[in-house]
Coordinates of C-alpha atoms in Angstrom, one line a residue:
Chain X
M30 CA -4.9 0.9 -5.9
S31 CA -2.0 0.2 -7.2
L32 CA 1.5 0.7 -6.5
S33 CA 2.6 3.3 -8.9
L34 CA 3.4 7.3 -8.8
I35 CA 0.9 9.5 -11.7
P36 CA 2.9 11.8 -12.7
G37 CA 2.2 15.5 -11.0
Q38 CA 0.4 14.2 -8.3
K39 CA 0.0 15.1 -4.8
L40 CA 2.5 13.7 -2.6
I41 CA 3.6 14.0 1.7
A42 CA 6.9 14.7 2.8
A43 CA 6.6 13.5 6.3
T44 CA 9.0 16.3 8.0
H45 CA 8.0 19.3 9.4
N46 CA 10.9 20.5 7.8
P47 CA 10.6 23.0 5.1
G48 CA 14.3 22.7 3.5
K49 CA 13.5 19.0 3.7
A50 CA 10.4 19.4 1.2
V51 CA 11.0 21.3 -1.1
E52 CA 15.4 18.7 -1.0
I53 CA 13.3 16.5 -1.4
A54 CA 10.6 17.9 -4.8
A55 CA 14.5 18.3 -5.5
L56 CA 15.0 15.5 -5.9
L57 CA 11.8 13.9 -7.2
E58 CA 12.6 16.3 -9.9
G59 CA 9.4 18.4 -9.7
R60 CA 7.4 15.1 -10.6
F61 CA 5.3 15.3 -8.2
E62 CA 3.1 18.8 -6.0
I63 CA 5.6 18.3 -2.8
V64 CA 3.1 18.7 0.5
A65 CA 5.5 19.2 3.6
A66 CA 3.1 17.4 7.0
G67 CA 4.1 20.2 9.1
S68 CA 2.3 22.7 6.8
L69 CA -0.9 20.2 7.4
G70 CA -1.1 20.8 10.4
L71 CA 0.0 16.4 10.9
P72 CA 1.7 15.4 14.7
E73 CA 5.1 13.9 14.0
P74 CA 5.0 11.1 15.2
E75 CA 7.7 9.2 18.0
E76 CA 10.8 7.5 16.1
T77 CA 10.4 4.4 18.3
E78 CA 11.8 1.7 15.5
T79 CA 15.4 0.7 16.2
T80 CA 15.0 0.1 12.0
F81 CA 15.8 3.1 9.3
V82 CA 13.5 0.9 7.5
G83 CA 11.2 1.1 10.2
N84 CA 11.6 4.0 10.3
A85 CA 11.3 5.2 7.8
I86 CA 8.1 3.6 7.1
L87 CA 6.4 4.9 10.1
K88 CA 6.5 8.2 9.6
A89 CA 5.1 7.7 6.5
R90 CA 3.0 5.9 7.3
H91 CA 2.0 8.3 10.5
A92 CA 1.2 10.5 7.1
A93 CA -0.5 9.2 4.1
M94 CA -3.2 7.3 7.1
R95 CA -3.4 11.1 8.7
A96 CA -4.0 13.3 5.3
G97 CA -5.5 9.8 2.9
M98 CA -2.7 10.7 0.3
V99 CA 0.6 8.4 -0.4
A100 CA 3.7 9.9 1.9
L101 CA 6.8 10.0 2.0
A102 CA 9.4 9.9 4.6
D103 CA 13.2 8.7 5.1
D104 CA 15.6 8.3 7.6
S105 CA 19.2 8.5 7.3
G106 CA 22.7 8.4 10.0
L107 CA 26.0 6.8 10.7
S108 CA 27.1 2.9 11.1
I109 CA 30.1 2.3 12.2
A110 CA 31.8 -1.3 12.9
A111 CA 33.5 -1.1 15.1
L112 CA 30.7 0.1 17.2
N113 CA 28.4 -1.8 16.5
G114 CA 26.5 -0.3 14.2
D115 CA 25.9 3.1 16.4
P116 CA 25.3 6.2 16.2
G117 CA 22.7 4.5 14.1
V118 CA 19.1 5.1 13.9
Y119 CA 20.2 7.3 17.1
S120 CA 22.7 9.6 14.3
A121 CA 20.3 12.8 15.3
R122 CA 19.8 11.8 18.8
W123 CA 23.4 11.7 19.6
A124 CA 23.8 15.7 18.5
G125 CA 21.0 16.4 21.2
P126 CA 19.0 18.5 20.8
A127 CA 21.4 21.8 19.8
K128 CA 22.5 19.3 16.8
D129 CA 25.6 19.9 18.2
F130 CA 28.1 16.7 15.7
V131 CA 31.6 19.1 16.6
R132 CA 30.4 17.3 20.3
A133 CA 28.7 14.2 18.7
A134 CA 31.4 13.0 16.4
E135 CA 33.9 14.1 19.5
V136 CA 32.0 10.9 21.5
I137 CA 32.2 8.8 18.5
W138 CA 36.5 9.3 18.5
H139 CA 36.0 8.5 22.1
K140 CA 34.1 5.6 21.6
L141 CA 36.2 4.1 18.7
D142 CA 39.5 4.5 20.9
T143 CA 38.1 2.5 23.8
A144 CA 36.3 -0.2 20.9
R145 CA 40.3 0.4 19.4
A146 CA 42.4 -0.7 22.8
A147 CA 39.9 -3.8 23.2
Q148 CA 39.4 -5.3 20.0
G149 CA 42.9 -5.0 18.3
E150 CA 44.3 -5.8 15.4
A151 CA 39.6 -6.3 14.8
F152 CA 39.1 -3.3 14.8
T153 CA 38.8 -1.1 11.6
T154 CA 37.4 3.1 10.8
T155 CA 34.2 1.5 9.3
A156 CA 31.8 4.0 8.7
W157 CA 28.3 3.5 6.0
F158 CA 25.9 6.0 5.7
T159 CA 22.5 4.6 5.6
C160 CA 19.3 6.5 3.5
A161 CA 16.4 4.7 4.2
L162 CA 13.2 6.3 2.1
A163 CA 9.5 4.8 2.5
V164 CA 6.9 5.7 0.0
A165 CA 3.4 4.6 1.5
W166 CA -0.3 4.3 1.2
P167 CA -3.5 5.7 3.3
E168 CA -4.5 1.4 2.7
G169 CA -1.3 0.6 5.0
H170 CA 0.4 -1.1 2.5
A171 CA 4.4 0.8 2.1
C172 CA 7.3 0.4 0.1
V173 CA 10.9 1.0 1.5
F174 CA 13.8 1.4 -0.6
E175 CA 17.7 1.8 0.3
G176 CA 21.3 3.8 0.0
R177 CA 23.8 2.9 1.2
I178 CA 28.2 4.7 0.8
D179 CA 30.7 3.1 2.6
G180 CA 34.0 4.6 4.3
Q181 CA 35.8 4.8 7.0
I182 CA 35.4 7.7 10.4
V183 CA 38.6 10.3 10.2
K184 CA 39.5 12.6 12.6
P185 CA 36.9 15.1 11.2
R186 CA 38.3 17.4 8.0
G187 CA 36.8 20.1 5.8
N188 CA 33.1 22.5 6.6
R189 CA 31.0 22.5 3.9
G190 CA 27.9 19.6 4.8
F191 CA 26.7 19.0 8.0
G192 CA 26.1 16.2 10.6
Y193 CA 29.3 14.1 11.0
D194 CA 30.2 14.8 6.8
P195 CA 33.2 16.0 8.9
V196 CA 34.6 12.7 9.8
F197 CA 33.4 10.7 7.5
Q198 CA 35.1 10.2 4.7
P199 CA 34.4 7.8 1.5
E200 CA 35.4 4.7 0.0
G201 CA 37.9 6.1 -2.8
Y202 CA 38.5 9.6 -1.9
D203 CA 40.9 11.1 0.4
V204 CA 38.9 13.7 0.9
T205 CA 36.4 14.4 3.8
F206 CA 32.3 14.7 2.6
A207 CA 32.2 18.1 4.2
E208 CA 35.1 19.1 1.8
M209 CA 33.6 17.2 -1.4
D210 CA 32.5 20.1 -3.7
P211 CA 28.5 19.4 -2.5
D212 CA 27.3 18.2 -6.5
A213 CA 30.1 16.2 -6.1
K214 CA 29.1 14.6 -3.0
D215 CA 25.3 14.4 -3.7
S216 CA 26.4 12.2 -6.9
I217 CA 27.8 9.9 -5.0
S218 CA 26.0 9.6 -1.5
H219 CA 23.4 7.4 0.2
R220 CA 19.9 9.6 -0.3
R221 CA 20.8 9.8 -4.3
R222 CA 21.4 6.0 -4.9
A223 CA 18.4 5.8 -2.5
F224 CA 16.0 8.2 -4.4
A225 CA 18.0 6.4 -7.7
Q226 CA 16.0 3.8 -6.7
L227 CA 12.7 5.0 -6.0
K228 CA 12.4 6.6 -9.4
A229 CA 13.6 3.5 -11.1
A230 CA 10.9 1.4 -9.3
L231 CA 8.2 4.2 -9.3
L232 CA 8.8 6.1 -11.9
A233 CA 9.7 4.2 -14.9
Chain R
M6 CA 12.6 -2.7 -12.9
S7 CA 9.4 -2.4 -12.1
L8 CA 6.4 -2.4 -9.0
S9 CA 4.4 -5.0 -10.6
L10 CA 4.4 -8.1 -10.8
I11 CA 3.1 -9.9 -14.3
P12 CA 0.7 -13.3 -14.3
G13 CA 2.2 -16.6 -14.1
Q14 CA 5.3 -14.9 -12.6
K15 CA 8.1 -16.9 -10.9
L16 CA 8.3 -16.0 -7.5
I17 CA 10.5 -17.5 -4.7
A18 CA 8.5 -18.4 -1.5
A19 CA 11.5 -17.4 1.9
T20 CA 10.3 -20.0 3.5
H21 CA 11.8 -23.6 3.9
N22 CA 8.4 -25.2 4.6
P23 CA 6.0 -26.7 1.1
G24 CA 3.6 -26.5 2.9
K25 CA 3.2 -22.5 3.5
A26 CA 5.1 -22.6 -0.2
V27 CA 1.5 -24.7 -1.7
E28 CA -0.4 -22.3 1.0
I29 CA 1.2 -19.5 -0.1
A30 CA 0.6 -20.2 -4.3
A31 CA -3.0 -21.1 -2.7
L32 CA -3.9 -17.7 -1.4
L33 CA -2.3 -15.7 -4.9
E34 CA -4.6 -17.1 -6.9
G35 CA -2.3 -19.3 -8.7
R36 CA -1.5 -15.8 -10.6
F37 CA 2.2 -17.0 -10.0
E38 CA 4.7 -20.4 -10.1
I39 CA 5.9 -20.5 -5.9
V40 CA 9.5 -21.7 -6.0
A41 CA 10.0 -22.7 -2.6
A42 CA 13.9 -21.1 -1.4
G43 CA 14.5 -23.8 0.1
S44 CA 13.9 -26.1 -2.8
L45 CA 16.0 -24.3 -5.0
G46 CA 19.1 -25.3 -1.4
L47 CA 19.5 -21.6 -0.6
P48 CA 20.2 -20.7 3.1
E49 CA 17.4 -19.5 6.2
P50 CA 17.9 -16.4 7.6
E51 CA 18.4 -15.3 11.0
E52 CA 14.8 -13.7 12.7
T53 CA 16.8 -10.6 14.2
E54 CA 14.5 -8.9 13.6
T55 CA 12.2 -6.8 15.6
T56 CA 8.9 -5.8 14.5
F57 CA 7.3 -8.0 12.0
V58 CA 7.3 -5.7 8.9
G59 CA 11.1 -5.9 9.6
N60 CA 11.2 -9.5 8.9
A61 CA 8.9 -10.4 6.5
I62 CA 11.6 -8.0 5.0
L63 CA 14.9 -9.5 6.0
K64 CA 13.3 -13.0 5.4
A65 CA 11.8 -11.6 1.5
R66 CA 15.0 -9.8 0.7
H67 CA 17.4 -12.0 1.5
A68 CA 16.5 -15.0 -0.9
A69 CA 15.4 -12.2 -3.5
M70 CA 19.6 -11.4 -3.9
R71 CA 20.2 -14.5 -4.0
A72 CA 18.2 -15.9 -6.5
G73 CA 18.2 -12.8 -8.7
M74 CA 13.9 -12.8 -8.9
V75 CA 11.7 -11.7 -6.4
A76 CA 11.0 -12.7 -3.1
L77 CA 7.5 -13.3 -0.8
A78 CA 8.5 -14.1 2.8
D79 CA 5.1 -13.1 5.6
D80 CA 6.1 -13.0 9.8
S81 CA 3.3 -13.7 11.8
G82 CA 2.4 -13.6 15.1
L83 CA 0.1 -13.1 18.5
S84 CA 0.3 -10.1 20.1
I85 CA -1.3 -9.2 23.5
A86 CA -2.1 -5.8 25.2
A87 CA -1.1 -6.8 28.7
L88 CA 2.1 -7.9 28.0
N89 CA 3.0 -5.1 25.9
G90 CA 2.9 -7.0 22.9
D91 CA 4.3 -9.9 23.4
P92 CA 5.2 -12.9 22.4
G93 CA 5.1 -10.8 18.9
V94 CA 6.9 -12.2 16.7
Y95 CA 9.0 -14.3 19.2
S96 CA 5.4 -16.1 19.2
A97 CA 7.1 -19.1 17.4
R98 CA 10.2 -19.0 19.7
W99 CA 8.2 -18.5 22.4
A100 CA 6.1 -22.8 21.6
G101 CA 10.8 -24.2 21.3
P102 CA 12.1 -26.3 18.8
A103 CA 9.7 -29.0 19.9
K104 CA 6.4 -26.5 18.6
D105 CA 4.5 -27.4 21.8
F106 CA 2.3 -24.5 22.0
V107 CA -0.3 -25.5 24.6
R108 CA 3.2 -25.0 26.5
A109 CA 3.2 -22.0 25.0
A110 CA -0.6 -21.4 26.7
E111 CA 0.2 -22.3 29.2
V112 CA 3.1 -19.0 29.6
I113 CA 1.1 -17.0 28.8
W114 CA -1.7 -17.4 31.1
H115 CA 1.0 -17.4 33.1
K116 CA 2.3 -13.8 32.4
L117 CA -1.2 -13.1 31.8
D118 CA -1.9 -13.7 35.5
T119 CA 1.0 -11.7 37.1
A120 CA -0.2 -8.7 34.7
R121 CA -3.4 -9.0 35.7
A122 CA -2.5 -8.9 39.4
A123 CA -0.4 -6.2 39.0
Q124 CA -2.8 -3.8 36.4
G125 CA -5.6 -4.3 38.3
E126 CA -8.1 -2.5 36.8
A127 CA -6.4 -1.8 33.7
F128 CA -6.3 -4.9 32.7
T129 CA -7.4 -6.5 29.6
T130 CA -7.3 -9.4 27.6
T131 CA -7.2 -7.6 24.2
A132 CA -4.4 -9.7 21.9
W133 CA -4.4 -9.7 18.0
F134 CA -2.3 -10.7 15.4
T135 CA -0.7 -9.7 12.7
C136 CA 0.1 -11.3 9.6
A137 CA 3.4 -9.1 7.3
L138 CA 4.1 -9.8 4.2
A139 CA 6.5 -8.1 2.0
V140 CA 7.8 -8.5 -1.3
A141 CA 11.4 -8.1 -2.8
W142 CA 13.3 -7.3 -5.6
P143 CA 17.1 -8.2 -6.3
E144 CA 17.5 -4.7 -6.1
G145 CA 17.2 -4.8 -2.6
H146 CA 13.8 -2.3 -2.7
A147 CA 10.0 -4.3 -1.2
C148 CA 6.9 -3.2 -0.7
V149 CA 5.2 -4.1 3.3
F150 CA 1.4 -5.1 3.3
E151 CA 0.0 -6.2 6.9
G152 CA -3.2 -8.4 7.7
R153 CA -4.5 -7.8 11.7
I154 CA -7.3 -9.1 13.8
D155 CA -8.3 -7.7 16.6
G156 CA -9.6 -10.2 20.0
Q157 CA -9.5 -11.6 22.7
I158 CA -7.6 -13.8 24.9
V159 CA -9.1 -17.1 26.6
K160 CA -8.3 -20.0 28.3
P161 CA -8.2 -22.6 25.8
R162 CA -10.7 -24.3 23.7
G163 CA -10.7 -26.5 20.4
N164 CA -8.8 -28.9 18.2
R165 CA -9.0 -27.0 14.9
G166 CA -6.9 -24.4 13.9
F167 CA -2.9 -24.6 14.9
G168 CA -0.9 -22.5 16.7
Y169 CA -1.5 -19.7 19.3
D170 CA -6.0 -20.4 17.5
P171 CA -7.1 -22.0 20.9
V172 CA -6.7 -19.6 22.6
F173 CA -7.4 -16.5 20.4
Q174 CA -11.1 -16.1 20.4
P175 CA -12.1 -12.9 17.5
E176 CA -14.2 -9.1 18.2
G177 CA -17.4 -10.8 17.3
Y178 CA -17.1 -13.3 17.2
D179 CA -17.9 -16.3 21.2
V180 CA -15.7 -18.8 19.6
T181 CA -11.9 -19.5 18.8
F182 CA -10.2 -19.7 16.6
A183 CA -9.7 -23.2 16.8
E184 CA -13.0 -24.0 17.2
M185 CA -13.8 -22.5 13.9
D186 CA -14.2 -23.9 10.3
P187 CA -11.0 -23.5 9.3
D188 CA -12.6 -22.3 5.4
A189 CA -14.1 -19.2 8.4
K190 CA -11.3 -18.7 9.8
D191 CA -8.9 -18.1 6.7
S192 CA -12.4 -15.6 5.2
I193 CA -11.3 -13.3 7.8
S194 CA -8.2 -13.8 8.9
H195 CA -5.2 -11.5 10.1
R196 CA -3.2 -13.5 6.0
R197 CA -6.0 -13.2 3.4
R198 CA -6.1 -9.7 5.2
A199 CA -2.7 -9.8 4.8
F200 CA -2.2 -10.6 1.0
A201 CA -6.3 -9.4 0.2
Q202 CA -4.2 -6.1 0.2
L203 CA -0.8 -7.0 -1.5
K204 CA -2.6 -8.7 -3.7
A205 CA -4.9 -5.1 -4.5
A206 CA -2.0 -3.4 -4.7
L207 CA 0.7 -5.3 -7.0
L208 CA -1.5 -7.3 -8.9
A209 CA -4.9 -3.9 -9.7

């Protein structure tokens, strides 16, 4: 048992989204053999935790203990200061089963207008995206890595990216994530930062 | 940056209890130079998480990022099935500022009697102690280890140990933690198991 990973080692990506497994393989620069948990017939656990780190550990452990192999999981979302960190771990759930992020963005702006009226001068549109990554071993222990990017909630602009990208403008930029070139967005994203931390720690 | 620890390395014990720092040094077999966070004047963070792992990471990260050194923290408690896992992360808080665990045990039995009446045949006295250990690096990433021991809640017996030891009878034993020889208890405890997992992973 050790906390290092060996190049070429098989890693379970604790996701049922095949696209996500491919993306994880690329973010790890092809240094591992990535197997999607879905392709092994592993069940998907319920995300019962209240933090990104908690949900990432839960998903990675669930897969690692069932597959008997090291597993990797992520949990990501948008947190808004004026909404006490919401939608946070409920970011995907706010879009509903139809994954309607246009509607979710409307909900956010409706809640922000209410918050602005209630909070007065203290009100801000400060927000941040977080990505938590967990690597879990079959013995039950896990390591966690987090990436974050700060910015502001704005009215929706742009049609690239996905999820809340149109309402998020990263600090130091005058475009939203959905207006940015995908490579430019990827180079500063919370996911990239979390993977950079993982790679520095586990692959060095 | 790496996830291994070097023998002799200085480690912050994220605790303000000097006895706990000494105990941690012993559990790690004197292989590290343990420095208590309290002795460095580091503030104690509020334990705002809802899980043992979450609180352990919170405390370890808080110390590591402020001290610029690797830090270790633990969070432990008693979970009771019939009480939906309570007292759980609130184990210490149920004893109040006076750390009155005689009173806390009475509260547990009062709640168990209520649960027994409500749950009928489904009622059990199943309980478990959990110890979560987190090692955090100043860069923000962390590794977590967990130990658990299963047993039953019984009427208080014995005067050794501390906390909820008098009401906890481990599986396979007919004595409570508070009736056991301290070495015998330590050899099977949740803390010992969590430290064994940490040592196997980080010191191998």
